[in-house]
Short mmCIF file of C-alpha atoms in Angstrom, two decimals:
data_model
loop_
_atom_site.label_atom_id
_atom_site.label_comp_id
_atom_site.label_asym_id
_atom_site.label_seq_id
_atom_site.Cartn_x
_atom_site.Cartn_y
_atom_site.Cartn_z
CA MET A 1 21.39 -80.66 271.77
CA TRP A 2 22.43 -77.04 271.50
CA LEU A 3 22.97 -77.47 267.79
CA PHE A 4 19.49 -78.98 267.43
CA MET A 5 17.83 -75.98 269.08
CA CYS A 6 19.87 -73.38 267.24
CA LEU A 7 17.67 -70.81 265.43
CA CYS A 8 18.47 -68.89 262.30
CA VAL A 9 17.04 -65.58 263.48
CA GLY A 10 15.23 -63.45 260.92
CA MET A 11 14.37 -66.31 258.54
CA LEU A 12 10.98 -65.44 256.93
CA VAL A 13 10.90 -67.90 254.03
CA LEU A 14 10.65 -71.63 254.61
CA PRO A 15 13.61 -73.55 253.27
CA ASN A 16 12.92 -75.23 249.95
CA ASN A 17 15.80 -77.67 250.09
CA GLY A 18 13.83 -80.63 251.52
CA GLU A 19 15.10 -80.10 255.07
CA VAL A 20 11.90 -78.84 256.68
CA TYR A 21 11.66 -82.03 258.69
CA THR A 22 14.99 -81.35 260.37
CA ALA A 23 13.66 -78.57 262.66
CA MET A 24 10.41 -78.38 264.58
CA THR A 25 10.33 -74.60 264.06
CA ASP A 26 10.17 -75.16 260.31
CA ILE A 27 7.55 -77.85 260.66
CA GLY A 28 5.50 -75.46 262.77
CA ARG A 29 5.53 -72.94 259.99
CA LEU A 30 3.84 -75.48 257.74
CA LEU A 31 0.57 -74.71 259.49
CA THR A 32 0.90 -71.11 258.37
CA THR A 33 1.64 -72.31 254.84
CA GLU A 34 -1.37 -74.59 254.90
CA GLY A 35 -3.55 -71.73 256.10
CA GLU A 36 -2.43 -69.54 253.18
CA MET A 37 -2.94 -72.45 250.79
CA ILE A 38 -6.49 -72.93 252.08
CA ARG A 39 -7.27 -69.25 251.60
CA ALA A 40 -5.81 -69.28 248.09
CA VAL A 41 -7.93 -72.29 247.13
CA GLU A 42 -11.00 -70.74 248.73
CA ASN A 43 -10.44 -67.55 246.72
CA TYR A 44 -10.03 -69.67 243.59
CA ILE A 45 -13.29 -71.51 244.36
CA ILE A 46 -15.09 -68.22 244.91
CA ALA A 47 -13.74 -66.93 241.60
CA GLN A 48 -14.71 -70.13 239.80
CA GLU A 49 -18.14 -70.17 241.41
CA SER A 50 -18.62 -66.57 240.27
CA LYS A 51 -17.74 -67.59 236.73
CA LEU A 52 -20.00 -70.63 236.92
CA GLU A 53 -22.82 -68.51 238.30
CA LYS A 54 -22.45 -66.17 235.33
CA LEU A 55 -22.49 -69.17 232.99
CA ARG A 56 -25.62 -70.49 234.71
CA ARG A 57 -27.40 -67.14 234.40
CA ASP A 58 -26.42 -66.75 230.76
CA VAL A 59 -27.38 -70.30 229.82
CA TYR A 60 -30.68 -70.02 231.70
CA GLU A 61 -31.51 -66.85 229.79
CA MET A 62 -30.48 -68.45 226.49
CA GLU A 63 -32.62 -71.52 227.16
CA ARG A 64 -35.61 -69.37 228.06
CA VAL A 65 -35.29 -67.33 224.87
CA HIS A 66 -34.55 -70.41 222.76
CA ASP A 67 -37.69 -72.17 224.01
CA GLU A 68 -39.78 -69.10 223.27
CA ALA A 69 -38.31 -68.82 219.78
CA ALA A 70 -38.90 -72.52 219.08
CA ARG A 71 -42.64 -72.08 219.59
CA SER A 72 -42.85 -69.79 216.56
CA PRO A 73 -39.47 -69.24 214.86
CA GLU A 74 -40.79 -67.05 212.03
CA ALA A 75 -42.71 -64.74 214.37
CA PHE A 76 -39.78 -64.54 216.79
CA LEU A 77 -37.12 -63.83 214.16
CA GLY A 78 -39.47 -61.51 212.31
CA ASN A 79 -38.86 -59.02 215.10
CA PRO A 80 -35.67 -57.04 214.33
CA ILE A 81 -34.82 -56.56 218.02
CA ASN A 82 -34.97 -60.31 218.67
CA THR A 83 -32.79 -60.97 215.63
CA PHE A 84 -30.20 -58.42 216.72
CA LEU A 85 -30.03 -59.95 220.20
CA LEU A 86 -29.67 -63.45 218.73
CA VAL A 87 -26.71 -62.41 216.56
CA LYS A 88 -25.18 -60.50 219.48
CA ARG A 89 -25.45 -63.61 221.70
CA LEU A 90 -23.61 -65.66 219.09
CA THR A 91 -20.84 -63.08 218.60
CA VAL A 92 -20.08 -60.66 221.44
CA ASP A 93 -21.67 -62.68 224.26
CA TRP A 94 -20.29 -65.98 222.98
CA THR A 95 -16.77 -64.52 222.93
CA ASP A 96 -17.16 -63.59 226.61
CA LEU A 97 -18.35 -67.11 227.44
CA GLN A 98 -15.43 -68.64 225.56
CA ASN A 99 -12.99 -66.56 227.59
CA ILE A 100 -14.48 -68.07 230.76
CA MET A 101 -14.49 -71.63 229.43
CA THR A 102 -10.88 -71.60 228.21
CA ASP A 103 -9.62 -71.38 231.80
CA ASP A 104 -9.60 -75.17 232.15
CA SER A 105 -8.99 -78.23 229.97
CA MET A 106 -12.59 -79.43 230.15
CA GLY A 107 -13.88 -76.11 228.83
CA LYS A 108 -11.31 -76.15 226.02
CA ALA A 109 -12.34 -79.69 225.08
CA MET A 110 -15.99 -78.64 224.83
CA LEU A 111 -15.06 -75.65 222.66
CA ASN A 112 -12.98 -77.91 220.42
CA ASN A 113 -15.98 -80.20 220.08
CA LEU A 114 -18.06 -77.26 218.86
CA THR A 115 -15.31 -76.30 216.43
CA SER A 116 -15.34 -79.81 214.97
CA MET A 117 -19.04 -79.29 214.13
CA ALA A 118 -18.30 -76.25 211.97
CA ASP A 119 -19.74 -77.96 208.87
CA PHE A 120 -23.13 -78.33 210.57
CA LEU A 121 -23.31 -75.07 212.56
CA HIS A 122 -23.60 -71.54 211.22
CA TRP A 123 -21.79 -68.91 213.26
CA PRO A 124 -22.37 -65.21 212.57
CA ASP A 125 -19.36 -62.89 212.50
CA GLU A 126 -18.68 -59.19 213.02
CA GLU A 127 -20.04 -58.37 209.56
CA ASP A 128 -23.34 -60.06 210.43
CA LEU A 129 -23.52 -58.18 213.73
CA ASN A 130 -22.92 -54.91 211.92
CA GLY A 131 -25.50 -55.84 209.29
CA VAL A 132 -28.31 -56.49 211.77
CA ALA A 133 -27.41 -53.37 213.77
CA VAL A 134 -27.48 -51.17 210.66
CA ALA A 135 -30.72 -52.83 209.58
CA LEU A 136 -32.34 -52.07 212.93
CA MET A 137 -31.36 -48.42 212.61
CA ARG A 138 -32.59 -48.34 209.02
CA LEU A 139 -35.99 -49.47 210.29
CA GLN A 140 -35.73 -46.92 213.09
CA ASP A 141 -35.24 -44.08 210.59
CA THR A 142 -37.72 -45.27 207.98
CA TYR A 143 -40.56 -45.74 210.45
CA ASN A 144 -39.63 -42.88 212.80
CA LEU A 145 -39.17 -45.22 215.77
CA ASP A 146 -38.14 -43.67 219.08
CA THR A 147 -34.83 -44.91 220.52
CA SER A 148 -36.11 -45.31 224.08
CA GLN A 149 -39.22 -47.12 222.88
CA LEU A 150 -37.10 -49.51 220.83
CA ALA A 151 -34.84 -50.13 223.80
CA ARG A 152 -37.91 -51.09 225.81
CA GLY A 153 -38.79 -53.59 223.08
CA HIS A 154 -41.76 -51.52 221.92
CA ILE A 155 -42.63 -50.85 218.30
CA TYR A 156 -45.48 -48.41 217.73
CA GLY A 157 -46.33 -48.57 221.41
CA LYS A 158 -46.69 -52.36 221.56
CA ARG A 159 -44.31 -54.76 223.28
CA GLN A 160 -42.71 -56.74 220.46
CA ALA A 161 -39.35 -58.03 221.70
CA TYR A 162 -38.99 -60.78 224.33
CA ARG A 163 -37.10 -58.42 226.66
CA GLU A 164 -35.80 -54.89 226.99
CA LEU A 165 -32.33 -53.99 225.81
CA THR A 166 -29.62 -53.73 228.43
CA ALA A 167 -27.09 -50.92 228.55
CA ALA A 168 -24.61 -53.32 226.91
CA ASP A 169 -27.06 -54.01 224.07
CA CYS A 170 -27.54 -50.29 223.44
CA PHE A 171 -23.78 -49.80 223.69
CA GLU A 172 -23.22 -52.44 221.01
CA LEU A 173 -25.68 -50.73 218.66
CA GLY A 174 -23.85 -47.47 219.25
CA ARG A 175 -20.47 -49.13 218.72
CA GLN A 176 -21.56 -50.60 215.41
CA SER A 177 -22.80 -47.18 214.29
CA TYR A 178 -19.49 -45.65 215.34
CA ASN A 179 -17.50 -48.24 213.40
CA GLY A 180 -19.52 -47.34 210.31
CA GLY A 181 -18.88 -43.62 210.75
CA ASP A 182 -22.53 -42.99 211.69
CA HIS A 183 -22.11 -40.59 214.59
CA TYR A 184 -25.76 -39.55 214.59
CA HIS A 185 -26.96 -43.02 215.58
CA THR A 186 -23.92 -43.47 217.82
CA MET A 187 -25.18 -40.53 219.89
CA LEU A 188 -28.74 -41.86 220.00
CA TRP A 189 -27.75 -45.32 221.26
CA MET A 190 -24.86 -44.27 223.51
CA ASN A 191 -27.13 -41.78 225.26
CA GLU A 192 -29.67 -44.56 225.74
CA ALA A 193 -26.90 -46.84 227.02
CA LEU A 194 -25.84 -44.13 229.47
CA LYS A 195 -29.37 -43.79 230.89
CA ARG A 196 -29.80 -47.54 231.22
CA GLN A 197 -26.34 -48.09 232.72
CA GLU A 198 -27.09 -45.61 235.47
CA MET A 199 -30.31 -47.48 236.35
CA GLU A 200 -28.77 -50.98 236.31
CA SER A 201 -27.96 -52.62 239.62
CA ASN A 202 -25.77 -55.19 237.86
CA LYS A 203 -23.82 -53.08 235.40
CA THR A 204 -23.62 -54.63 231.94
CA VAL A 205 -21.14 -52.14 230.49
CA ASP A 206 -18.56 -49.74 231.89
CA HIS A 207 -19.69 -46.12 232.23
CA ALA A 208 -16.35 -44.80 230.93
CA ASP A 209 -16.57 -46.93 227.76
CA ILE A 210 -19.89 -45.26 226.89
CA LEU A 211 -18.47 -41.79 227.53
CA GLU A 212 -15.50 -42.45 225.25
CA TYR A 213 -17.66 -43.17 222.20
CA LEU A 214 -20.30 -40.60 223.05
CA ALA A 215 -17.84 -37.74 223.52
CA PHE A 216 -16.15 -38.10 220.14
CA SER A 217 -19.41 -38.65 218.24
CA THR A 218 -20.86 -35.57 219.92
CA TYR A 219 -17.88 -33.61 218.63
CA MET A 220 -18.32 -35.07 215.14
CA GLN A 221 -21.95 -33.92 215.23
CA GLY A 222 -20.76 -30.39 215.90
CA ASN A 223 -21.35 -29.91 219.63
CA VAL A 224 -17.81 -29.24 220.84
CA ARG A 225 -18.84 -27.87 224.23
CA GLN A 226 -20.81 -30.99 225.12
CA ALA A 227 -17.99 -33.17 223.79
CA LEU A 228 -15.58 -31.40 226.16
CA LYS A 229 -17.96 -31.88 229.08
CA LEU A 230 -18.23 -35.62 228.38
CA THR A 231 -14.46 -35.90 227.97
CA ASN A 232 -13.90 -34.24 231.34
CA GLU A 233 -16.28 -36.78 232.91
CA LEU A 234 -14.32 -39.57 231.24
CA LEU A 235 -11.03 -38.23 232.61
CA VAL A 236 -12.46 -38.19 236.13
CA GLU A 237 -13.00 -41.93 235.83
CA ARG A 238 -9.86 -42.64 233.79
CA PRO A 239 -7.30 -39.89 234.44
CA ASN A 240 -4.60 -41.61 232.38
CA HIS A 241 -6.71 -42.06 229.23
CA GLN A 242 -4.27 -40.71 226.64
CA ARG A 243 -6.74 -40.21 223.78
CA ALA A 244 -9.14 -38.37 226.07
CA GLN A 245 -6.31 -36.15 227.29
CA GLY A 246 -5.44 -35.24 223.72
CA ASN A 247 -9.06 -34.67 222.77
CA LYS A 248 -9.59 -32.42 225.79
CA VAL A 249 -6.79 -30.12 224.67
CA TYR A 250 -8.09 -30.10 221.10
CA TYR A 251 -11.68 -29.35 222.13
CA GLU A 252 -10.55 -26.51 224.39
CA GLU A 253 -8.49 -25.00 221.57
CA THR A 254 -11.42 -25.37 219.16
CA LEU A 255 -13.77 -23.56 221.54
CA GLN A 256 -11.26 -20.77 222.00
CA ALA A 257 -10.91 -20.43 218.25
CA GLN A 258 -14.68 -20.31 217.83
CA LEU A 259 -14.95 -17.54 220.42
CA ALA A 260 -12.18 -15.55 218.79
CA LYS A 261 -13.52 -15.94 215.28
CA LYS A 262 -15.88 -13.27 214.08
CA ARG A 263 -19.21 -14.26 212.63
CA GLY A 264 -19.67 -14.17 208.89
CA GLU A 265 -21.68 -11.53 207.10
CA ASP A 266 -24.91 -13.43 207.56
CA GLY A 267 -24.17 -14.02 211.23
CA ALA A 268 -24.94 -17.70 210.82
CA THR A 269 -24.01 -20.14 213.54
CA MET A 270 -24.39 -23.87 213.83
CA ASP A 271 -28.00 -24.98 213.96
CA GLU A 272 -28.07 -27.23 217.01
CA GLU A 273 -31.51 -28.51 216.11
CA ALA A 274 -30.19 -29.62 212.72
CA VAL A 275 -27.23 -31.30 214.39
CA GLU A 276 -29.59 -33.12 216.75
CA LYS A 277 -31.55 -34.40 213.77
CA GLY A 278 -28.41 -35.62 212.06
CA TYR A 279 -27.84 -32.90 209.44
CA THR A 280 -24.29 -31.72 208.81
CA VAL A 281 -23.25 -28.14 209.55
CA THR A 282 -23.24 -27.19 205.86
CA GLU A 283 -26.53 -28.86 204.98
CA ASN A 284 -29.57 -26.68 204.54
CA ALA A 285 -32.53 -28.74 205.72
CA GLU A 286 -34.99 -26.46 203.95
CA VAL A 287 -33.48 -26.90 200.50
CA ALA A 288 -33.34 -30.63 199.88
CA SER A 289 -31.94 -32.22 196.77
CA ASP A 290 -34.06 -34.29 194.43
CA TRP A 291 -32.57 -37.43 195.98
CA GLN A 292 -33.52 -36.28 199.45
CA ARG A 293 -37.09 -35.51 198.38
CA GLU A 294 -37.37 -38.91 196.73
CA ARG A 295 -35.90 -40.56 199.79
CA ARG A 296 -38.45 -38.92 202.08
CA ALA A 297 -41.27 -39.87 199.73
CA TYR A 298 -39.98 -43.45 199.70
CA GLU A 299 -39.94 -43.58 203.50
CA ARG A 300 -43.43 -42.08 203.71
CA LEU A 301 -44.69 -44.80 201.38
CA CYS A 302 -43.00 -47.43 203.55
CA ARG A 303 -44.91 -46.02 206.53
CA GLY A 304 -48.15 -46.14 204.56
CA GLU A 305 -48.41 -42.35 204.55
CA GLY A 306 -48.63 -41.93 200.77
CA SER A 307 -51.90 -40.60 199.42
CA VAL A 308 -53.31 -40.56 195.90
CA PRO A 309 -55.19 -37.47 194.71
CA ASN A 310 -58.94 -37.96 194.36
CA SER A 311 -58.74 -37.12 190.66
CA ILE A 312 -56.59 -40.23 190.22
CA SER A 313 -57.98 -42.54 192.90
CA LYS A 314 -61.50 -42.38 191.43
CA LYS A 315 -60.12 -43.90 188.24
CA LEU A 316 -58.55 -46.85 190.05
CA ASP A 317 -60.54 -50.03 190.19
CA CYS A 318 -60.72 -53.65 191.39
CA PHE A 319 -62.30 -56.32 189.22
CA TYR A 320 -62.13 -59.90 187.98
CA LYS A 321 -60.03 -60.19 184.85
CA HIS A 322 -61.69 -62.51 182.27
CA GLY A 323 -59.22 -62.22 179.39
CA PRO A 324 -57.38 -62.16 177.10
CA SER A 325 -56.90 -65.94 177.33
CA ASP A 326 -59.63 -68.59 177.37
CA PHE A 327 -58.19 -69.78 180.68
CA LEU A 328 -59.34 -66.58 182.40
CA ARG A 329 -62.88 -67.03 181.15
CA ILE A 330 -63.04 -70.20 183.24
CA SER A 331 -60.95 -68.94 186.15
CA PRO A 332 -60.90 -65.12 186.31
CA VAL A 333 -58.18 -63.38 188.29
CA LYS A 334 -58.63 -60.79 191.04
CA THR A 335 -57.10 -57.57 189.72
CA GLU A 336 -56.38 -54.20 191.33
CA VAL A 337 -55.28 -51.23 189.24
CA VAL A 338 -53.01 -49.09 191.42
CA HIS A 339 -51.68 -46.67 188.78
CA ILE A 340 -53.05 -45.38 185.48
CA ASP A 341 -50.11 -44.01 183.48
CA PRO A 342 -48.13 -46.18 183.27
CA THR A 343 -50.59 -48.95 184.06
CA VAL A 344 -49.64 -50.88 187.18
CA SER A 345 -51.86 -53.76 188.29
CA ILE A 346 -51.69 -56.24 191.15
CA TYR A 347 -52.99 -59.75 190.58
CA TYR A 348 -54.10 -61.70 193.64
CA ASP A 349 -54.12 -65.42 194.56
CA ILE A 350 -51.99 -66.44 191.60
CA LEU A 351 -50.00 -69.16 193.38
CA SER A 352 -51.23 -71.92 195.65
CA ASP A 353 -49.53 -72.71 198.96
CA LYS A 354 -48.18 -75.96 197.49
CA GLU A 355 -46.66 -74.11 194.51
CA ILE A 356 -45.08 -71.56 196.82
CA ALA A 357 -43.56 -74.37 198.92
CA VAL A 358 -42.09 -76.03 195.81
CA ILE A 359 -40.61 -72.76 194.54
CA LYS A 360 -39.05 -72.04 197.94
CA GLU A 361 -37.62 -75.55 198.10
CA LEU A 362 -36.08 -75.21 194.64
CA ALA A 363 -34.72 -71.70 195.18
CA THR A 364 -33.29 -71.86 198.72
CA PRO A 365 -30.19 -74.02 197.97
CA MET A 366 -29.22 -71.63 195.17
CA PHE A 367 -29.56 -68.38 197.12
CA LYS A 368 -26.70 -65.94 196.60
CA ARG A 369 -26.25 -62.36 197.75
CA ALA A 370 -28.13 -60.05 195.38
CA THR A 371 -25.93 -57.76 193.31
CA VAL A 372 -26.16 -54.48 191.41
CA GLN A 373 -24.31 -53.38 188.30
CA ASN A 374 -21.56 -50.82 188.71
CA TYR A 375 -22.51 -48.08 186.26
CA LYS A 376 -18.83 -47.30 185.55
CA THR A 377 -17.37 -50.77 185.10
CA GLY A 378 -20.48 -52.77 184.26
CA GLU A 379 -19.39 -55.36 186.83
CA LEU A 380 -21.84 -56.96 189.25
CA GLU A 381 -21.16 -56.19 192.92
CA THR A 382 -22.89 -56.23 196.29
CA ALA A 383 -24.18 -52.96 197.73
CA SER A 384 -25.45 -51.73 201.08
CA TYR A 385 -28.62 -50.42 199.45
CA ARG A 386 -29.67 -53.89 198.28
CA ILE A 387 -29.92 -56.36 201.16
CA SER A 388 -31.25 -59.75 200.07
CA LYS A 389 -30.34 -63.09 198.56
CA SER A 390 -31.87 -64.34 195.35
CA SER A 391 -31.87 -67.21 192.87
CA TRP A 392 -33.29 -67.82 189.42
CA LEU A 393 -35.48 -70.70 188.28
CA LYS A 394 -35.64 -71.87 184.67
CA HIS A 395 -38.73 -73.03 182.81
CA GLY A 396 -37.39 -76.58 182.72
CA ASP A 397 -36.38 -76.80 186.39
CA HIS A 398 -39.80 -78.04 187.50
CA LYS A 399 -43.33 -78.36 186.19
CA VAL A 400 -44.47 -75.83 188.78
CA VAL A 401 -42.11 -73.19 187.32
CA ALA A 402 -43.35 -74.00 183.83
CA GLY A 403 -46.93 -73.69 185.06
CA VAL A 404 -46.26 -70.30 186.65
CA ASN A 405 -44.71 -69.03 183.41
CA HIS A 406 -47.72 -70.22 181.42
CA ARG A 407 -50.06 -68.55 183.91
CA ILE A 408 -48.22 -65.25 183.55
CA GLU A 409 -48.66 -65.43 179.79
CA SER A 410 -52.38 -66.11 180.18
CA ILE A 411 -52.92 -63.21 182.58
CA THR A 412 -50.79 -60.56 180.88
CA GLY A 413 -51.12 -61.57 177.23
CA LEU A 414 -47.34 -61.29 176.96
CA THR A 415 -44.91 -63.97 175.82
CA MET A 416 -42.40 -65.52 178.20
CA ASP A 417 -40.00 -66.31 175.35
CA THR A 418 -38.17 -63.03 175.89
CA ALA A 419 -38.73 -62.85 179.63
CA GLU A 420 -36.04 -63.45 182.20
CA GLU A 421 -36.04 -66.44 184.52
CA LEU A 422 -38.27 -66.53 187.58
CA GLN A 423 -36.49 -64.61 190.34
CA VAL A 424 -36.97 -65.67 193.94
CA ALA A 425 -35.71 -63.23 196.58
CA ASN A 426 -35.36 -63.54 200.32
CA TYR A 427 -34.85 -60.39 202.38
CA GLY A 428 -33.11 -60.47 205.75
CA ILE A 429 -33.62 -58.21 208.77
CA GLY A 430 -34.35 -54.70 207.51
CA GLY A 431 -33.83 -56.04 204.00
CA HIS A 432 -34.50 -53.51 201.28
CA TYR A 433 -33.67 -52.29 197.82
CA GLU A 434 -33.60 -48.53 197.69
CA PRO A 435 -35.40 -46.64 194.89
CA HIS A 436 -33.49 -47.10 191.66
CA PHE A 437 -33.79 -47.20 187.89
CA ASP A 438 -33.94 -50.71 186.51
CA TYR A 439 -31.25 -50.07 183.92
CA ALA A 440 -27.60 -49.12 183.99
CA ARG A 441 -25.27 -47.13 181.80
CA VAL A 442 -22.06 -48.84 180.68
CA LEU A 443 -19.31 -47.72 178.34
CA ASN A 444 -18.80 -49.65 175.12
CA MET A 445 -15.39 -50.14 173.53
CA CYS A 446 -15.64 -46.80 171.67
CA GLY A 447 -16.32 -45.00 174.93
CA SER A 448 -19.84 -43.90 174.05
CA LEU A 449 -22.67 -44.40 176.48
CA ILE A 450 -25.07 -47.20 175.79
CA THR A 451 -28.03 -48.24 177.88
CA THR A 452 -28.48 -51.85 178.83
CA TRP A 453 -31.49 -53.26 180.57
CA LEU A 454 -30.85 -55.21 183.73
CA LYS A 455 -32.74 -58.07 185.21
CA CYS A 456 -35.86 -56.87 186.90
CA CYS A 457 -35.68 -56.76 190.68
#
């Protein structure tokens, strides 16, 4: 009996050799074990419920947006903010959801099922996300759109997007700009992310992550003092951030060097206003190159700000064109002359809706990314300044194409025998083709320059 009651004093861990049943003291400890097990499972349930609640919120939001988009897909996707958010949901947000779902076998099975449908589903990737982000900022610059207004979903003062951007959305736009070396737009969107993050009750992005990108881009835009201030704020939140520690030392040394350095003869210092507008330190905003002047004129025209002098506009005209073909005598064409020398005319109502539908149906399966010709090598290649897909339809592809070609001959009086095929182009979000000459210079075998005409865009 004494042996039965003997205690091993100081034992804190239950024996794991299958002899718990041999002592009531050990069996008594099982209640403690069960209590800890219950708490562990409860904590697991809480964690899982938190994940499920996030999934429910995300799916609810996706369903709401999806239903709204389904009512008018073209109108919905025609808004660049909506398109950006759609691509972001299917890239960044989807990656986060996958990380939650891979915690259990059922979630993995569902993901595998989606993977097996790869032939039927189209998933955007990081390049697509970058493309829509850059396109949104291209529209922002071209049309002088305010960052805060865009973040509120407003374009020209009107609510256009289905919701406002979150701090995480603005952060992603800034991150994409940063990855492309565009520190000007990085600053715009990271500053917007910072303001929105501070107002969010449920934070969508970490404050320190915003500061990290914003600090370096601020430095790259020339404001070293502000970059140091932001870096110090980052180090308060993340004292062991090695890159921030190194940058802090570098910024401090740079500021000291700037203070010690004497001004040049002209006494010029960095123009902070120019930096804010995105100009580099060495760029003189008052003396723009020909390209810059053309670029600004191009953007003004896109905004509808171009004006024609009265001496020219009074010579422009709209009329019904009755020749040169007999066809036009029966069915004249609405014509608008928009430029005199060279003559540029716009012809209206040339194609019927049915013809347009046929052409789109023929062209869509053959769409390929539009290319430009490298002026050095003569090779065709894609370029960031031409964002579209296109295809070419031959005269014999369909009677509608043949009819369009014949109609062009009748209206213009020109022959289609030497014309190129009918080009059909489809532009994506912020799609554009920057001002360019429609020819390219290539070197022949003797090394002399020859000019070759390219397909009209």
